[in-house]
mmCIF file of N, CA and C in Angstrom:
data_model
loop_
_atom_site.group_PDB
_atom_site.id
_atom_site.type_symbol
_atom_site.label_atom_id
_atom_site.label_comp_id
_atom_site.label_asym_id
_atom_site.label_seq_id
_atom_site.Cartn_x
_atom_site.Cartn_y
_atom_site.Cartn_z
ATOM 1 N N LEU E 1 84.716 -10.056 21.485
ATOM 2 C CA LEU E 1 83.322 -9.997 21.854
ATOM 3 C C LEU E 1 82.458 -10.175 20.619
ATOM 4 N N THR E 2 81.415 -10.949 20.763
ATOM 5 C CA THR E 2 80.509 -11.177 19.651
ATOM 6 C C THR E 2 79.067 -11.065 20.119
ATOM 7 N N ARG E 3 78.174 -10.911 19.170
ATOM 8 C CA ARG E 3 76.744 -10.814 19.484
ATOM 9 C C ARG E 3 76.271 -12.093 20.187
ATOM 10 N N GLU E 4 76.957 -13.199 19.937
ATOM 11 C CA GLU E 4 76.564 -14.472 20.543
ATOM 12 C C GLU E 4 76.930 -14.557 22.032
ATOM 13 N N MET E 5 77.668 -13.574 22.510
ATOM 14 C CA MET E 5 78.034 -13.547 23.925
ATOM 15 C C MET E 5 76.756 -13.656 24.754
ATOM 16 N N SER E 6 76.747 -14.535 25.705
ATOM 17 C CA SER E 6 75.546 -14.762 26.492
ATOM 18 C C SER E 6 75.605 -14.012 27.816
ATOM 19 N N VAL E 7 74.749 -13.014 27.949
ATOM 20 C CA VAL E 7 74.651 -12.277 29.203
ATOM 21 C C VAL E 7 74.169 -13.212 30.306
ATOM 22 N N ASP E 8 73.345 -14.192 29.948
ATOM 23 C CA ASP E 8 72.879 -15.167 30.942
ATOM 24 C C ASP E 8 74.052 -15.853 31.631
ATOM 25 N N LYS E 9 75.056 -16.217 30.870
ATOM 26 C CA LYS E 9 76.241 -16.867 31.454
ATOM 27 C C LYS E 9 76.971 -15.917 32.389
ATOM 28 N N TRP E 10 77.074 -14.659 32.005
ATOM 29 C CA TRP E 10 77.708 -13.665 32.877
ATOM 30 C C TRP E 10 76.914 -13.535 34.172
ATOM 31 N N GLN E 11 75.591 -13.494 34.053
ATOM 32 C CA GLN E 11 74.742 -13.354 35.231
ATOM 33 C C GLN E 11 74.845 -14.578 36.131
ATOM 34 N N GLN E 12 74.891 -15.767 35.556
ATOM 35 C CA GLN E 12 75.032 -16.995 36.339
ATOM 36 C C GLN E 12 76.347 -17.018 37.101
ATOM 37 N N GLN E 13 77.378 -16.399 36.553
ATOM 38 C CA GLN E 13 78.687 -16.344 37.204
ATOM 39 C C GLN E 13 78.804 -15.141 38.148
ATOM 40 N N ALA E 14 77.722 -14.400 38.304
ATOM 41 C CA ALA E 14 77.670 -13.232 39.192
ATOM 42 C C ALA E 14 78.697 -12.161 38.796
ATOM 43 N N ILE E 15 78.880 -11.987 37.493
ATOM 44 C CA ILE E 15 79.763 -10.926 37.010
ATOM 45 C C ILE E 15 79.129 -9.590 37.388
ATOM 46 N N ASN E 16 79.890 -8.738 38.056
ATOM 47 C CA ASN E 16 79.331 -7.449 38.473
ATOM 48 C C ASN E 16 80.175 -6.258 38.020
ATOM 49 N N GLY E 17 81.185 -6.525 37.209
ATOM 50 C CA GLY E 17 82.011 -5.439 36.718
ATOM 51 C C GLY E 17 82.818 -5.869 35.512
ATOM 52 N N VAL E 18 83.300 -4.857 34.778
ATOM 53 C CA VAL E 18 84.127 -5.106 33.604
ATOM 54 C C VAL E 18 85.340 -4.188 33.640
ATOM 55 N N ILE E 19 86.461 -4.717 33.225
ATOM 56 C CA ILE E 19 87.682 -3.912 33.106
ATOM 57 C C ILE E 19 87.776 -3.489 31.650
ATOM 58 N N ILE E 20 87.781 -2.198 31.429
ATOM 59 C CA ILE E 20 87.764 -1.641 30.081
ATOM 60 C C ILE E 20 89.041 -0.835 29.866
ATOM 61 N N SER E 21 89.760 -1.148 28.790
ATOM 62 C CA SER E 21 91.039 -0.479 28.538
ATOM 63 C C SER E 21 90.975 0.605 27.470
ATOM 64 N N SER E 22 89.812 0.760 26.816
ATOM 65 C CA SER E 22 89.701 1.803 25.788
ATOM 66 C C SER E 22 88.239 2.163 25.565
ATOM 67 N N VAL E 23 88.025 3.350 25.029
ATOM 68 C CA VAL E 23 86.674 3.783 24.673
ATOM 69 C C VAL E 23 86.119 2.863 23.589
ATOM 70 N N GLU E 24 86.964 2.454 22.669
ATOM 71 C CA GLU E 24 86.528 1.570 21.585
ATOM 72 C C GLU E 24 86.008 0.248 22.130
ATOM 73 N N LEU E 25 86.691 -0.307 23.118
ATOM 74 C CA LEU E 25 86.247 -1.564 23.722
ATOM 75 C C LEU E 25 84.906 -1.372 24.430
ATOM 76 N N LEU E 26 84.738 -0.266 25.108
ATOM 77 C CA LEU E 26 83.484 0.038 25.787
ATOM 78 C C LEU E 26 82.331 0.113 24.784
ATOM 79 N N GLU E 27 82.551 0.816 23.695
ATOM 80 C CA GLU E 27 81.515 0.932 22.661
ATOM 81 C C GLU E 27 81.210 -0.406 22.012
ATOM 82 N N ARG E 28 82.238 -1.215 21.825
ATOM 83 C CA ARG E 28 82.044 -2.557 21.244
ATOM 84 C C ARG E 28 81.215 -3.434 22.172
ATOM 85 N N LEU E 29 81.466 -3.349 23.467
ATOM 86 C CA LEU E 29 80.698 -4.119 24.446
ATOM 87 C C LEU E 29 79.212 -3.786 24.346
ATOM 88 N N ILE E 30 78.893 -2.524 24.231
ATOM 89 C CA ILE E 30 77.489 -2.112 24.104
ATOM 90 C C ILE E 30 76.909 -2.607 22.790
ATOM 91 N N LYS E 31 77.675 -2.469 21.724
ATOM 92 C CA LYS E 31 77.197 -2.856 20.392
ATOM 93 C C LYS E 31 76.862 -4.350 20.308
ATOM 94 N N VAL E 32 77.651 -5.189 20.955
ATOM 95 C CA VAL E 32 77.423 -6.631 20.838
ATOM 96 C C VAL E 32 76.438 -7.169 21.877
ATOM 97 N N THR E 33 75.990 -6.314 22.775
ATOM 98 C CA THR E 33 75.021 -6.751 23.775
ATOM 99 C C THR E 33 73.613 -6.516 23.243
ATOM 100 N N ASN E 34 72.776 -7.515 23.350
ATOM 101 C CA ASN E 34 71.399 -7.388 22.881
ATOM 102 C C ASN E 34 70.702 -6.247 23.619
ATOM 103 N N PRO E 35 69.867 -5.489 22.916
ATOM 104 C CA PRO E 35 69.181 -4.352 23.546
ATOM 105 C C PRO E 35 68.427 -4.724 24.820
ATOM 106 N N GLU E 36 67.837 -5.895 24.865
ATOM 107 C CA GLU E 36 67.079 -6.294 26.058
ATOM 108 C C GLU E 36 67.977 -6.577 27.266
ATOM 109 N N ASP E 37 69.275 -6.730 27.030
ATOM 110 C CA ASP E 37 70.226 -6.984 28.121
ATOM 111 C C ASP E 37 71.008 -5.734 28.529
ATOM 112 N N GLN E 38 70.809 -4.634 27.844
ATOM 113 C CA GLN E 38 71.629 -3.457 28.102
ATOM 114 C C GLN E 38 71.358 -2.822 29.460
ATOM 115 N N GLN E 39 70.147 -2.913 29.973
ATOM 116 C CA GLN E 39 69.891 -2.362 31.301
ATOM 117 C C GLN E 39 70.777 -3.056 32.336
ATOM 118 N N TRP E 40 70.890 -4.382 32.226
ATOM 119 C CA TRP E 40 71.775 -5.123 33.127
ATOM 120 C C TRP E 40 73.231 -4.696 32.892
ATOM 121 N N LEU E 41 73.604 -4.562 31.631
ATOM 122 C CA LEU E 41 74.974 -4.159 31.298
ATOM 123 C C LEU E 41 75.325 -2.825 31.960
ATOM 124 N N TYR E 42 74.409 -1.863 31.904
ATOM 125 C CA TYR E 42 74.669 -0.542 32.478
ATOM 126 C C TYR E 42 74.740 -0.572 34.000
ATOM 127 N N SER E 43 74.303 -1.666 34.612
ATOM 128 C CA SER E 43 74.400 -1.773 36.068
ATOM 129 C C SER E 43 75.773 -2.283 36.521
ATOM 130 N N LEU E 44 76.591 -2.763 35.582
ATOM 131 C CA LEU E 44 77.924 -3.251 35.925
ATOM 132 C C LEU E 44 78.840 -2.104 36.322
ATOM 133 N N VAL E 45 79.810 -2.395 37.144
ATOM 134 C CA VAL E 45 80.850 -1.421 37.475
ATOM 135 C C VAL E 45 81.859 -1.426 36.328
ATOM 136 N N VAL E 46 82.193 -0.250 35.841
ATOM 137 C CA VAL E 46 83.233 -0.126 34.814
ATOM 138 C C VAL E 46 84.524 0.280 35.521
ATOM 139 N N TYR E 47 85.533 -0.576 35.420
ATOM 140 C CA TYR E 47 86.873 -0.299 35.938
ATOM 141 C C TYR E 47 87.729 0.091 34.747
ATOM 142 N N ALA E 48 88.403 1.237 34.827
ATOM 143 C CA ALA E 48 89.222 1.686 33.701
ATOM 144 C C ALA E 48 90.427 2.466 34.217
ATOM 145 N N PRO E 49 91.503 2.497 33.418
ATOM 146 C CA PRO E 49 92.730 3.179 33.844
ATOM 147 C C PRO E 49 92.766 4.665 33.514
ATOM 148 N N SER E 50 91.671 5.230 32.987
ATOM 149 C CA SER E 50 91.706 6.659 32.656
ATOM 150 C C SER E 50 90.359 7.315 32.917
ATOM 151 N N GLU E 51 90.434 8.580 33.310
ATOM 152 C CA GLU E 51 89.219 9.373 33.528
ATOM 153 C C GLU E 51 88.434 9.535 32.239
ATOM 154 N N ARG E 52 89.134 9.590 31.103
ATOM 155 C CA ARG E 52 88.467 9.752 29.807
ATOM 156 C C ARG E 52 87.527 8.585 29.531
ATOM 157 N N ILE E 53 87.978 7.371 29.787
ATOM 158 C CA ILE E 53 87.142 6.188 29.577
ATOM 159 C C ILE E 53 85.967 6.211 30.551
ATOM 160 N N LEU E 54 86.237 6.536 31.810
ATOM 161 C CA LEU E 54 85.168 6.559 32.810
ATOM 162 C C LEU E 54 84.133 7.625 32.480
ATOM 163 N N SER E 55 84.578 8.766 32.020
ATOM 164 C CA SER E 55 83.659 9.838 31.634
ATOM 165 C C SER E 55 82.774 9.387 30.479
ATOM 166 N N HIS E 56 83.366 8.720 29.518
ATOM 167 C CA HIS E 56 82.607 8.210 28.372
ATOM 168 C C HIS E 56 81.602 7.153 28.834
ATOM 169 N N ALA E 57 82.004 6.304 29.762
ATOM 170 C CA ALA E 57 81.096 5.278 30.292
ATOM 171 C C ALA E 57 79.885 5.935 30.948
ATOM 172 N N THR E 58 80.112 7.001 31.693
ATOM 173 C CA THR E 58 79.017 7.713 32.344
ATOM 174 C C THR E 58 78.072 8.324 31.310
ATOM 175 N N VAL E 59 78.633 8.925 30.279
ATOM 176 C CA VAL E 59 77.819 9.511 29.211
ATOM 177 C C VAL E 59 76.969 8.435 28.534
ATOM 178 N N LEU E 60 77.518 7.243 28.367
ATOM 179 C CA LEU E 60 76.792 6.156 27.714
ATOM 180 C C LEU E 60 75.705 5.543 28.597
ATOM 181 N N GLY E 61 75.767 5.801 29.911
ATOM 182 C CA GLY E 61 74.713 5.297 30.784
ATOM 183 C C GLY E 61 75.148 4.406 31.919
ATOM 184 N N PHE E 62 76.441 4.111 32.015
ATOM 185 C CA PHE E 62 76.919 3.309 33.139
ATOM 186 C C PHE E 62 76.841 4.147 34.405
ATOM 187 N N ARG E 63 76.367 3.539 35.494
ATOM 188 C CA ARG E 63 76.125 4.282 36.728
ATOM 189 C C ARG E 63 77.277 4.212 37.720
ATOM 190 N N LYS E 64 78.114 3.184 37.620
ATOM 191 C CA LYS E 64 79.213 3.007 38.575
ATOM 192 C C LYS E 64 80.523 2.899 37.810
ATOM 193 N N THR E 65 81.481 3.741 38.180
ATOM 194 C CA THR E 65 82.796 3.691 37.541
ATOM 195 C C THR E 65 83.880 3.808 38.605
ATOM 196 N N VAL E 66 85.003 3.148 38.346
ATOM 197 C CA VAL E 66 86.130 3.159 39.277
ATOM 198 C C VAL E 66 87.420 3.320 38.478
ATOM 199 N N LEU E 67 88.243 4.269 38.920
ATOM 200 C CA LEU E 67 89.532 4.507 38.274
ATOM 201 C C LEU E 67 90.563 3.503 38.791
ATOM 202 N N LEU E 68 91.160 2.760 37.874
ATOM 203 C CA LEU E 68 92.234 1.822 38.224
ATOM 204 C C LEU E 68 93.575 2.564 38.220
ATOM 205 N N PRO E 69 94.550 2.068 39.002
ATOM 206 C CA PRO E 69 95.859 2.716 39.032
ATOM 207 C C PRO E 69 96.581 2.631 37.688
ATOM 208 N N SER E 70 96.357 1.564 36.940
ATOM 209 C CA SER E 70 96.929 1.393 35.606
ATOM 210 C C SER E 70 96.251 0.183 34.973
ATOM 211 N N ILE E 71 96.666 -0.153 33.762
ATOM 212 C CA ILE E 71 96.092 -1.319 33.091
ATOM 213 C C ILE E 71 97.020 -2.530 33.168
ATOM 214 N N SER E 72 98.126 -2.411 33.896
ATOM 215 C CA SER E 72 99.029 -3.564 34.001
ATOM 216 C C SER E 72 98.343 -4.670 34.795
ATOM 217 N N ASN E 73 98.562 -5.891 34.356
ATOM 218 C CA ASN E 73 97.931 -7.042 35.005
ATOM 219 C C ASN E 73 98.217 -7.080 36.497
ATOM 220 N N GLN E 74 99.476 -6.879 36.872
ATOM 221 C CA GLN E 74 99.844 -6.983 38.285
ATOM 222 C C GLN E 74 99.172 -5.892 39.121
ATOM 223 N N GLU E 75 99.116 -4.687 38.601
ATOM 224 C CA GLU E 75 98.478 -3.604 39.355
ATOM 225 C C GLU E 75 96.970 -3.831 39.492
ATOM 226 N N ILE E 76 96.356 -4.423 38.496
ATOM 227 C CA ILE E 76 94.926 -4.748 38.600
ATOM 228 C C ILE E 76 94.723 -5.820 39.663
ATOM 229 N N VAL E 77 95.542 -6.863 39.638
ATOM 230 C CA VAL E 77 95.447 -7.918 40.659
ATOM 231 C C VAL E 77 95.662 -7.318 42.043
ATOM 232 N N ASP E 78 96.676 -6.470 42.177
ATOM 233 C CA ASP E 78 96.941 -5.826 43.464
ATOM 234 C C ASP E 78 95.755 -4.982 43.910
ATOM 235 N N TYR E 79 95.143 -4.255 42.983
ATOM 236 C CA TYR E 79 93.997 -3.405 43.322
ATOM 237 C C TYR E 79 92.871 -4.239 43.921
ATOM 238 N N PHE E 80 92.519 -5.320 43.247
ATOM 239 C CA PHE E 80 91.404 -6.126 43.733
ATOM 240 C C PHE E 80 91.772 -6.927 44.981
ATOM 241 N N THR E 81 93.034 -7.250 45.139
ATOM 242 C CA THR E 81 93.484 -7.959 46.328
ATOM 243 C C THR E 81 93.519 -7.033 47.537
ATOM 244 N N GLU E 82 94.092 -5.855 47.340
ATOM 245 C CA GLU E 82 94.272 -4.916 48.454
ATOM 246 C C GLU E 82 93.035 -4.075 48.724
ATOM 247 N N GLU E 83 92.379 -3.610 47.667
ATOM 248 C CA GLU E 83 91.249 -2.707 47.830
ATOM 249 C C GLU E 83 89.913 -3.447 47.904
ATOM 250 N N GLY E 84 89.882 -4.664 47.390
ATOM 251 C CA GLY E 84 88.633 -5.414 47.401
ATOM 252 C C GLY E 84 87.672 -5.031 46.297
ATOM 253 N N GLY E 85 88.094 -4.134 45.413
ATOM 254 C CA GLY E 85 87.223 -3.730 44.325
ATOM 255 C C GLY E 85 86.131 -2.799 44.787
ATOM 256 N N TYR E 86 85.100 -2.696 43.991
ATOM 257 C CA TYR E 86 83.993 -1.768 44.255
ATOM 258 C C TYR E 86 83.063 -2.339 45.317
ATOM 259 N N ASP E 87 82.633 -1.519 46.239
ATOM 260 C CA ASP E 87 81.645 -1.951 47.245
ATOM 261 C C ASP E 87 80.318 -1.322 46.958
#
């Protein structure tokens, strides 16, 4: 992730959630997002494999969080295929 990351491109692709595997990655995402785009960022659903990450996301200002069964690629695919993700 870099500061040059374009939130506009994410918005054009209708990105509505992020899969986060660590607190460090979550903090990095916020750090590289321009301040004027952070309100949109905080509206995304944070999907994570641990309550610790989700709790940290809530403290940072994210409003929607979902606990994933694990961080394995197949289990994530199964989750979104079977559960349909966040509604």
